[in-house]
PDB file of C-alpha atoms in Angstrom:
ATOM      1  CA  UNK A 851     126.110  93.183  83.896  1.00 59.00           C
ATOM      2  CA  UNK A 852     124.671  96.100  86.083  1.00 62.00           C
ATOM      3  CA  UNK A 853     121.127  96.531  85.383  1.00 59.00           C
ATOM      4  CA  UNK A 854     119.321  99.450  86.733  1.00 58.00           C
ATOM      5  CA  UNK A 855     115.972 100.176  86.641  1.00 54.00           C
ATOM      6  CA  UNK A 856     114.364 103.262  84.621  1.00 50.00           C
ATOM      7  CA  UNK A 857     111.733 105.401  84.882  1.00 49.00           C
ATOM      8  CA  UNK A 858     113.157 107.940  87.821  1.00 79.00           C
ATOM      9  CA  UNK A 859     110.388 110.736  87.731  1.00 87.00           C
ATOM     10  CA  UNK A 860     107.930 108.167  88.194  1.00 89.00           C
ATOM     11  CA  UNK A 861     109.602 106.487  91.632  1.00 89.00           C
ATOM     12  CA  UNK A 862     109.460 110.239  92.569  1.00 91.00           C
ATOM     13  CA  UNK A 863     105.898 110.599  91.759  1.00 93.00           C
ATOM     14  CA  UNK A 864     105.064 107.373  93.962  1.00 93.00           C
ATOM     15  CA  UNK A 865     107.099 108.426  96.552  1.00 92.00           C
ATOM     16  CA  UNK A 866     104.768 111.741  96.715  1.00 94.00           C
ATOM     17  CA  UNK A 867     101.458 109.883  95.761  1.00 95.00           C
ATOM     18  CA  UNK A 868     102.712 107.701  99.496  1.00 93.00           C
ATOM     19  CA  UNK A 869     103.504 110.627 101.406  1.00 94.00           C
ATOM     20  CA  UNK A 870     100.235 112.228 100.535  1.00 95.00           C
ATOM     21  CA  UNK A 871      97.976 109.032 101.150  1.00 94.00           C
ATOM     22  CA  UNK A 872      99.664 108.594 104.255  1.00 94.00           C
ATOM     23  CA  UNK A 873      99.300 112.519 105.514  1.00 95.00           C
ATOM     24  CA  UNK A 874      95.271 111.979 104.596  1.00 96.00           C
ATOM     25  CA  UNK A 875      95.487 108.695 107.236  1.00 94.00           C
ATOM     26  CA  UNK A 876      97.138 110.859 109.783  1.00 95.00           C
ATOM     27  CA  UNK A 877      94.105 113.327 108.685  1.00 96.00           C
ATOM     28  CA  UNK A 878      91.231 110.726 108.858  1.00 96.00           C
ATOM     29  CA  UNK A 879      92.661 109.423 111.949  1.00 95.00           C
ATOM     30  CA  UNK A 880      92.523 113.314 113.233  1.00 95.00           C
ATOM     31  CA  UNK A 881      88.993 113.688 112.870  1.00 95.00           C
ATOM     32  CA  UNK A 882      87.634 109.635 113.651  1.00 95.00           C
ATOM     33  CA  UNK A 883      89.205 110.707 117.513  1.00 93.00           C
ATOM     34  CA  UNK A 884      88.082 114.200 117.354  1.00 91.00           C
ATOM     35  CA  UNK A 885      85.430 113.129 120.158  1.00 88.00           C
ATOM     36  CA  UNK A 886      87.897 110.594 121.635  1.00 89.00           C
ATOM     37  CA  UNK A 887      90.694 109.521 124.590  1.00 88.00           C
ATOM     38  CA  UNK A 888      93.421 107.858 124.964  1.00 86.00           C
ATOM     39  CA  UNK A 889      94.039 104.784 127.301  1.00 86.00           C
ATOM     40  CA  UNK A 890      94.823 106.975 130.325  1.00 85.00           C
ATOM     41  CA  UNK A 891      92.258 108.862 130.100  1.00 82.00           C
ATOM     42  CA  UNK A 892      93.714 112.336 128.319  1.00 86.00           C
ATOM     43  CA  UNK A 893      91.806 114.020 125.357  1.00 90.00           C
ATOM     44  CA  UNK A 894      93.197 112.689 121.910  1.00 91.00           C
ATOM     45  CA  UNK A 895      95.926 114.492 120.719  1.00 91.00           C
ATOM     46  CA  UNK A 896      96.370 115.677 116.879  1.00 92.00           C
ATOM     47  CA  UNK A 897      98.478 114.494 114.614  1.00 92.00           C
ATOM     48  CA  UNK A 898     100.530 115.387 112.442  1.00 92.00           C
ATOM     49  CA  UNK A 899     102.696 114.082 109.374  1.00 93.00           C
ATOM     50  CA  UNK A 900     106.162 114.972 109.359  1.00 92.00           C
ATOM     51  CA  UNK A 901     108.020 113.900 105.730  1.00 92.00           C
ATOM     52  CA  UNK A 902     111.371 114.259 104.702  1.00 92.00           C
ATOM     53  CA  UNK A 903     113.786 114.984 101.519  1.00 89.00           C
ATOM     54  CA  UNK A 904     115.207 111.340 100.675  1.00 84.00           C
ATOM     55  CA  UNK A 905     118.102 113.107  98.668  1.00 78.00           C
ATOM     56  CA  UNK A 906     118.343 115.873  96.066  1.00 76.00           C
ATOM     57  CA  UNK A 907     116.543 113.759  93.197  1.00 79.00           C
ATOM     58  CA  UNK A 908     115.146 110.998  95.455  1.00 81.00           C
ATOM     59  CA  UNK A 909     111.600 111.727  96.190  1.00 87.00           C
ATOM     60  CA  UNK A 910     109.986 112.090  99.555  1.00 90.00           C
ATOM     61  CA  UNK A 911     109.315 109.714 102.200  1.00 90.00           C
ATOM     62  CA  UNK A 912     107.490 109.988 105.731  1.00 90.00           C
ATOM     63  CA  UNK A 913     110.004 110.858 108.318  1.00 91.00           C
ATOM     64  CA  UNK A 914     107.494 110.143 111.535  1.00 91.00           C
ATOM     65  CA  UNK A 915     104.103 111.110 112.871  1.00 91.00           C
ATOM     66  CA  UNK A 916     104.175 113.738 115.327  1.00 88.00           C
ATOM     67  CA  UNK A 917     101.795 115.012 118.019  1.00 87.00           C
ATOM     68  CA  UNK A 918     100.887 118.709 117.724  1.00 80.00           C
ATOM     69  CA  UNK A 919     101.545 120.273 121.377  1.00 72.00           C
ATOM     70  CA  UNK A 920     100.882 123.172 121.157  1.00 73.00           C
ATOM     71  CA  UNK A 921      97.211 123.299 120.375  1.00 73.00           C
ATOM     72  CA  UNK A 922      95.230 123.910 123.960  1.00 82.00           C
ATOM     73  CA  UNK A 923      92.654 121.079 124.958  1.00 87.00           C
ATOM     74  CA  UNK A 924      89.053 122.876 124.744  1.00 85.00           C
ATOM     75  CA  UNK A 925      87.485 122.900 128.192  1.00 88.00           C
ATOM     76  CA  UNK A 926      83.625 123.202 127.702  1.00 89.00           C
ATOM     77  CA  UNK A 927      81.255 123.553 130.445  1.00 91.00           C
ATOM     78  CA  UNK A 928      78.762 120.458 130.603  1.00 89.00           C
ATOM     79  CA  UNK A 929      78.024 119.219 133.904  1.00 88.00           C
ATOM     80  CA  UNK A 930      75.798 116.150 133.147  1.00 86.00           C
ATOM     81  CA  UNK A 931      78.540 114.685 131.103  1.00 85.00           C
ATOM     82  CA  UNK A 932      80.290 111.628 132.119  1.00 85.00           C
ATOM     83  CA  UNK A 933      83.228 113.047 130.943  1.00 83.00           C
ATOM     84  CA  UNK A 934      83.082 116.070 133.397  1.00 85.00           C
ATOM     85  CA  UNK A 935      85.588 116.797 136.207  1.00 86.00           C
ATOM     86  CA  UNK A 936      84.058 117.658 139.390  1.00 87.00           C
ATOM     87  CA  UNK A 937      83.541 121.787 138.665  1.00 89.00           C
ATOM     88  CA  UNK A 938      81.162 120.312 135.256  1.00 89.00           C
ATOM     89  CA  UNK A 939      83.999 121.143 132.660  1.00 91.00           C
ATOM     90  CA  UNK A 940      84.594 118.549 129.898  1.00 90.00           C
ATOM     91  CA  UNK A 941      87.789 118.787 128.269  1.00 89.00           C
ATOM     92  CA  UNK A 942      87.837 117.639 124.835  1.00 89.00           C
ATOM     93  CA  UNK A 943      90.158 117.012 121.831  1.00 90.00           C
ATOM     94  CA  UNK A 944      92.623 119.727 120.231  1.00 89.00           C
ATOM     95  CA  UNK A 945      91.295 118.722 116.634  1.00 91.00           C
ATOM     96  CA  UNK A 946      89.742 121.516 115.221  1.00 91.00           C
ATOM     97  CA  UNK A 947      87.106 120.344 112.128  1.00 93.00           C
ATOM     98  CA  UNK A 948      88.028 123.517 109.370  1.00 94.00           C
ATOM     99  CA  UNK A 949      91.707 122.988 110.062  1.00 93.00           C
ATOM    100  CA  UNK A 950      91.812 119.077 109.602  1.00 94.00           C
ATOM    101  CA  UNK A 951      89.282 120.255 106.340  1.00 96.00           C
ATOM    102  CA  UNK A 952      92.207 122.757 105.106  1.00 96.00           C
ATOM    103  CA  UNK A 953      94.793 119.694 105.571  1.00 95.00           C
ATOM    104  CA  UNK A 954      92.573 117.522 103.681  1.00 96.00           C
ATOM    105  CA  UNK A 955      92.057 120.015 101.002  1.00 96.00           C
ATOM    106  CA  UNK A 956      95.977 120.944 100.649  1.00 96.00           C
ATOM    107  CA  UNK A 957      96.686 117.068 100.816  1.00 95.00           C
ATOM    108  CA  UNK A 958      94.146 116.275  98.494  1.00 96.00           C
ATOM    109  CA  UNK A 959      95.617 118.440  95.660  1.00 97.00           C
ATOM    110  CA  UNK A 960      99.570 117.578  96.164  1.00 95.00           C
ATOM    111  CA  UNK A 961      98.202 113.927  95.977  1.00 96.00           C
ATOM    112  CA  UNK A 962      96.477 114.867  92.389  1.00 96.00           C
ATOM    113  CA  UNK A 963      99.887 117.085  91.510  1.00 96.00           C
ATOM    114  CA  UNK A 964     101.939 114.305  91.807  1.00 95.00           C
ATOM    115  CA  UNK A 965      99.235 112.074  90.195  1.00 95.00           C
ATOM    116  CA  UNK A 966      99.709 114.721  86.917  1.00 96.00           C
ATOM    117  CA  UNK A 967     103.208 114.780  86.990  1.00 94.00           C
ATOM    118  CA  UNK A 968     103.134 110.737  86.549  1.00 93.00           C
ATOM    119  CA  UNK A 969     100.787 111.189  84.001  1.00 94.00           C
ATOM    120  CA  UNK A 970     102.963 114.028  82.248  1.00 94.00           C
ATOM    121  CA  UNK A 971     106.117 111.960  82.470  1.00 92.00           C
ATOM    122  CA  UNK A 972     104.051 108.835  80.495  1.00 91.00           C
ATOM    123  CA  UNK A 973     102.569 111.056  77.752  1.00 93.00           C
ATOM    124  CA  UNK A 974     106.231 112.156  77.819  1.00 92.00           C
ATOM    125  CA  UNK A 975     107.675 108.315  77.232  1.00 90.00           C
ATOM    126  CA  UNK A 976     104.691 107.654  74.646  1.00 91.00           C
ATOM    127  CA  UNK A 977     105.873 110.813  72.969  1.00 92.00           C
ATOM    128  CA  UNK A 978     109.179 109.685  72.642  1.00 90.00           C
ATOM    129  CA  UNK A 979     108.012 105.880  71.754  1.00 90.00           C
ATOM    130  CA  UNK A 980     106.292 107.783  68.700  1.00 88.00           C
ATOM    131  CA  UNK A 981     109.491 108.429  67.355  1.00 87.00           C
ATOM    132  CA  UNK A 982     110.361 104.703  66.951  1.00 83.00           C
ATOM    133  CA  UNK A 983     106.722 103.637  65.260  1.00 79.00           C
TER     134      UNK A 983
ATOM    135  CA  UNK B1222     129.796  88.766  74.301  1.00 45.00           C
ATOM    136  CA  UNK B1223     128.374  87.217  70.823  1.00 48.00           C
ATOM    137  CA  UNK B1224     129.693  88.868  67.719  1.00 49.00           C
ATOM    138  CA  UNK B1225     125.676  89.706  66.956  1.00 54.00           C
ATOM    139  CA  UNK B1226     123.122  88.882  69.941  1.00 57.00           C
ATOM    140  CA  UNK B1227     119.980  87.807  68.218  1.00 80.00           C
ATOM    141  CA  UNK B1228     117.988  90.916  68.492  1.00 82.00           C
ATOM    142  CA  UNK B1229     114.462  88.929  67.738  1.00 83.00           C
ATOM    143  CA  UNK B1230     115.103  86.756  70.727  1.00 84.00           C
ATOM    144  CA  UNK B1231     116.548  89.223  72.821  1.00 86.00           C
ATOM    145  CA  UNK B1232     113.075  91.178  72.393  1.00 88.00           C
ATOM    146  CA  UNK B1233     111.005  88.580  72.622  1.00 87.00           C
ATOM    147  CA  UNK B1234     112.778  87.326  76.348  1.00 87.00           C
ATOM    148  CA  UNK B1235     112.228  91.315  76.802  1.00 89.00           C
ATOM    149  CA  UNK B1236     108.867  90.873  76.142  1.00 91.00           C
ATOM    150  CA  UNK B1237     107.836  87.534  77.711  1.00 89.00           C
ATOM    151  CA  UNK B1238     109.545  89.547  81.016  1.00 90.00           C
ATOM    152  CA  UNK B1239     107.124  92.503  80.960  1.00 92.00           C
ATOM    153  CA  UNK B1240     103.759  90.158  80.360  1.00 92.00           C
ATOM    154  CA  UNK B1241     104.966  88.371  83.286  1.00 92.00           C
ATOM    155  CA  UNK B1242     105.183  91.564  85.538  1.00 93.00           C
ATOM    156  CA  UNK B1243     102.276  92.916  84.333  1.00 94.00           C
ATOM    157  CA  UNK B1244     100.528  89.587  85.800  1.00 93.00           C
ATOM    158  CA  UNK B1245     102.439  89.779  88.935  1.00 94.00           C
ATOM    159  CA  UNK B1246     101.560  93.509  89.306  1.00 95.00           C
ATOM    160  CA  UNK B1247      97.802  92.516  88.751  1.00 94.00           C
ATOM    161  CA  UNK B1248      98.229  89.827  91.000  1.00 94.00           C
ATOM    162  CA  UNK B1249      99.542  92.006  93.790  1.00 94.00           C
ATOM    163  CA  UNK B1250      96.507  94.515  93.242  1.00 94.00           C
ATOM    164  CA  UNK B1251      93.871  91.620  93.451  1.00 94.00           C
ATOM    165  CA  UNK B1252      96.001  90.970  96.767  1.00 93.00           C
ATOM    166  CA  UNK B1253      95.347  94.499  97.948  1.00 91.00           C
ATOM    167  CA  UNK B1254      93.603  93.272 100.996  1.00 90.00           C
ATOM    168  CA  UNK B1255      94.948  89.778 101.598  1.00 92.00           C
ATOM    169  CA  UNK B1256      96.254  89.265 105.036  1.00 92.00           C
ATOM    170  CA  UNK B1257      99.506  88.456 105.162  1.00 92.00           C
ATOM    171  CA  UNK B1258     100.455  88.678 101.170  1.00 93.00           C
ATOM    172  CA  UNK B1259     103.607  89.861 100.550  1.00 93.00           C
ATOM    173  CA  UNK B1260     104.305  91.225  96.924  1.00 93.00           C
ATOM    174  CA  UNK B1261     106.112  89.939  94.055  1.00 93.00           C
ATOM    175  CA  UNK B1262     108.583  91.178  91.458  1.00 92.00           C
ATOM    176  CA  UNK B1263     110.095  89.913  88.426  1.00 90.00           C
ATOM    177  CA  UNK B1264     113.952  90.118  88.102  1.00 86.00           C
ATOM    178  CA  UNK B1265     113.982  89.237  83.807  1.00 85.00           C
ATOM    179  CA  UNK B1266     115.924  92.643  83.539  1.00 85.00           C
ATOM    180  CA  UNK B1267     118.564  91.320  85.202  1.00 86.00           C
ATOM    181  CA  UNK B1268     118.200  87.780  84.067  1.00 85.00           C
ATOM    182  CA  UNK B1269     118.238  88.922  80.719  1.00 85.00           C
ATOM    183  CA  UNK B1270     121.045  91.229  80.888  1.00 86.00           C
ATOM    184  CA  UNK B1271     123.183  88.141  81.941  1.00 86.00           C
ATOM    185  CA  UNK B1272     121.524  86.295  79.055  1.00 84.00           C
ATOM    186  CA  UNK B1273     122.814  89.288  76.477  1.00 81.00           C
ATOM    187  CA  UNK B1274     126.345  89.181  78.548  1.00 84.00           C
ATOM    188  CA  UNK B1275     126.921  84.903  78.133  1.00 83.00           C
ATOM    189  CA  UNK B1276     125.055  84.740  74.341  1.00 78.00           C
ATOM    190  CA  UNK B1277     122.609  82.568  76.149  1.00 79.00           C
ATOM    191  CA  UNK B1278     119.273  83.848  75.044  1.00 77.00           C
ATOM    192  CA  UNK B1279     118.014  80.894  73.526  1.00 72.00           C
ATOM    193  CA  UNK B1280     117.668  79.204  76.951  1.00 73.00           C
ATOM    194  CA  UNK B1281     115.924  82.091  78.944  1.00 74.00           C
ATOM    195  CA  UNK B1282     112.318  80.233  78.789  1.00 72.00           C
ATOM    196  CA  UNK B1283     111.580  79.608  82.539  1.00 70.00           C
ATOM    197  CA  UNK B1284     109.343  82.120  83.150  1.00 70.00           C
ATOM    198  CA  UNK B1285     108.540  81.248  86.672  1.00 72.00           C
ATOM    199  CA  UNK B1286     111.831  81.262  88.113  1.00 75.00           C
ATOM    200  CA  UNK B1287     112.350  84.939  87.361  1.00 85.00           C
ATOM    201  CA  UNK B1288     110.010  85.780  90.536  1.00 89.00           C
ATOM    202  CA  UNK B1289     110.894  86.479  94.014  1.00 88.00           C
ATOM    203  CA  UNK B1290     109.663  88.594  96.715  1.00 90.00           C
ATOM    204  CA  UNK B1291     111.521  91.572  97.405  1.00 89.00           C
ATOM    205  CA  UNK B1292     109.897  92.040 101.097  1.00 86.00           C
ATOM    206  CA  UNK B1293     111.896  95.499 101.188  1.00 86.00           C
ATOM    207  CA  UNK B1294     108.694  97.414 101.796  1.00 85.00           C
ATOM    208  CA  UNK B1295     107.248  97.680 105.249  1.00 86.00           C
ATOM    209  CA  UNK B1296     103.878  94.977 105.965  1.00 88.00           C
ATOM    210  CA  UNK B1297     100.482  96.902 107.541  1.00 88.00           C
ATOM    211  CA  UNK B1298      98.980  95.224 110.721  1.00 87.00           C
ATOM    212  CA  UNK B1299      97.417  92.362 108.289  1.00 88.00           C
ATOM    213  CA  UNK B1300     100.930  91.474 107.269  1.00 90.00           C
ATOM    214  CA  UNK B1301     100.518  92.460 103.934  1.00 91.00           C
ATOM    215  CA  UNK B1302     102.724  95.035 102.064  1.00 91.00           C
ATOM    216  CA  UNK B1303     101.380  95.862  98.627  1.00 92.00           C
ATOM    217  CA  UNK B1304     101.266  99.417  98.013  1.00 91.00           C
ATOM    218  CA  UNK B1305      98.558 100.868  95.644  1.00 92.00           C
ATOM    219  CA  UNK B1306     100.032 103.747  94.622  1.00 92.00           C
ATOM    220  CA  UNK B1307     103.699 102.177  94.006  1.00 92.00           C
ATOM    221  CA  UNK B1308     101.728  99.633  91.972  1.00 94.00           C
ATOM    222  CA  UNK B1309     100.388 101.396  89.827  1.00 93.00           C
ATOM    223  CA  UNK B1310     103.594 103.583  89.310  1.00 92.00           C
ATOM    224  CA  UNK B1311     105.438  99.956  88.273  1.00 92.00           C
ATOM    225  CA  UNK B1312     102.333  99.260  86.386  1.00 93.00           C
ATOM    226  CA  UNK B1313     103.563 103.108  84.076  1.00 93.00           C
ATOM    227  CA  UNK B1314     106.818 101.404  83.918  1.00 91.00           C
ATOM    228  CA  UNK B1315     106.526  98.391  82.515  1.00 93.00           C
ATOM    229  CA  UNK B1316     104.100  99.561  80.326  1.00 93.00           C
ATOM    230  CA  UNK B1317     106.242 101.754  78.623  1.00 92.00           C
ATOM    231  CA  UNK B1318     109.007  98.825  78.745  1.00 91.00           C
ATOM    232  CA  UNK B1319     106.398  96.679  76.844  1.00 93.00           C
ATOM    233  CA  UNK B1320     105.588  99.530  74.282  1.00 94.00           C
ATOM    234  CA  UNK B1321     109.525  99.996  73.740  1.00 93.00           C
ATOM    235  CA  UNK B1322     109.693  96.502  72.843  1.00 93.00           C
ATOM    236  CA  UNK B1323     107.061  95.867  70.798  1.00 93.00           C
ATOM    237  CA  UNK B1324     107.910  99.134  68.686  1.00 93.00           C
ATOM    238  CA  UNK B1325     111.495  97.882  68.275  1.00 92.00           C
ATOM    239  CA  UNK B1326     110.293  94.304  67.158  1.00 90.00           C
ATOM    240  CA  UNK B1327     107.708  96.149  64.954  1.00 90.00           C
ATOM    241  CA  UNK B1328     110.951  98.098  62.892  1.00 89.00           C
ATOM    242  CA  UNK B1329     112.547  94.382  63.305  1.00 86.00           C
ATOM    243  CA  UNK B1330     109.641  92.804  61.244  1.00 87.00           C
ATOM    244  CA  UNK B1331     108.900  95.583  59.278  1.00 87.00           C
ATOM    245  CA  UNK B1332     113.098  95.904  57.995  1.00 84.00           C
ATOM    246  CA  UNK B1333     112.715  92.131  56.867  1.00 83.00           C
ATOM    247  CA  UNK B1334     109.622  92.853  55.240  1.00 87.00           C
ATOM    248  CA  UNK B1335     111.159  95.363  53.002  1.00 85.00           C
ATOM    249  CA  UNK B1336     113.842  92.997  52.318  1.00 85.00           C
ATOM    250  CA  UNK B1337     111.743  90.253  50.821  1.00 88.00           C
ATOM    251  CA  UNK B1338     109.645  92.682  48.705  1.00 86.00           C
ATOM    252  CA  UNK B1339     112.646  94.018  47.117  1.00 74.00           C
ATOM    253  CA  UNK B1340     110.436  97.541  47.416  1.00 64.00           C
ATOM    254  CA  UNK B1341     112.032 100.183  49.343  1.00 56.00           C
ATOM    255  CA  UNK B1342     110.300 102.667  50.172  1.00 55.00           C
TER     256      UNK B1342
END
């Protein structure tokens, strides 16, 4: 016999409570390197989450993490910093705080929409379990 | 196919299969942070849709051997691969699984009840 599981709205939910959790990583990790570089050397780079459709009813899932190019590395002038090139400029990280606070923010709620949604979909089920009390 | 699976023991399989999960579930939450856990999953659906299918219900009592570990979702650096928030969405299932079977045996119970009272109300 072919069993399949039930409970469809719910897998959806999880699959946007995931995508959510992981764009706030992608966000955390954003602003913990704000101030840092990479191995060679380079400014950090932000990140971003990219997700994708998994089918017309199938939820979402994370597609990759991509590196946002087009934001310009800040050059500050700060000669007594180690970090500075030989004219005194610094050049620092393309993470801007209030944007990565916006992400958070907009991330933050479509992680507590999808949290209602699986809520709505069990008062739903109870609703319907009423009927066989 | 039996002429008349035995509802009561159909149920209560049904029901023995969503306790177990539910402990399996908790178990892979206490895990949360265990290096290299991997989570588990009960297959009793399936198990007892066989059951229902070769009218051998009365035999489904090894609880144990109905888990396995899917390994299907990616493991973190630790090696570990539970998922809070796909717990706890298995966690809504099952619960309303339970409930559905519990109600069910409830009308069961409650049908035989009437039966012996000879009061129908």
């Amino acid at each position: 016999m072919n069993v399949e599981r039930v409970g469809s709205p719910i897998d959806i939910a999880v699959s946007g409570l995931k995508a959510q959790s992981a764009r706030l990583n992608v966000i955390a990790a954003n602003i913990a390197n704000a101030d840092a570089r990479t191995e060679s050397g380079e400014p950090y780079r932000r990140r971003d989450l990219v997700v994708r459709s998994t089918g017309a009813l199938g939820g979402v899932a994370v597609a990759r993490v991509g590196e946002d190019g087009t934001g310009k590395f800040k050059r500050v002038f700060l000669p007594g910093d180690a970090r500075a090139d030989k004219d005194g400029y610094v050049t620092l990280s393309n993470v801007e705080l209030p944007v990565e606070m916006m992400h958070m923010l907009t991330a933050t709620r479509a992680y507590q929409a999808n949290a209602a949604v699986l809520k709505r979909f069990q008062d739903l089920t109870d609703a319907t379990l009423e009927l066989i009390r | 196919m039996p002429e008349r699976p035995d509802v009561v023991q159909a149920l209560e399989a049904g029901l023995r299969g969503t306790a177990l999960r539910q402990a399996l579930i908790a178990n892979n939450i206490a895990n949360l942070n265990t290096p290299g856990f991997r989570r588990n999953d009960s297959l009793f659906e399936k198990v007892l849709a066989d059951a229902v299918e070769d009218g051998t219900l009365a035999d489904l009592h090894e609880n144990e051997a109905w888990v396995f570990t899917p390994g299907t979702t990616p493991p973190n650096a630790q090696g570990n691969d539970v998922d809070l928030d796909m717990e706890v969405g298995e966690l809504v299932k099952n619960s309303a699984l339970h409930k559905t079977y519990v109600r069910l045996l409830g009308r069961m119970y409650r049908k035989l009840d009437m039966a012996i009272r000879e009061d129908v109300r």
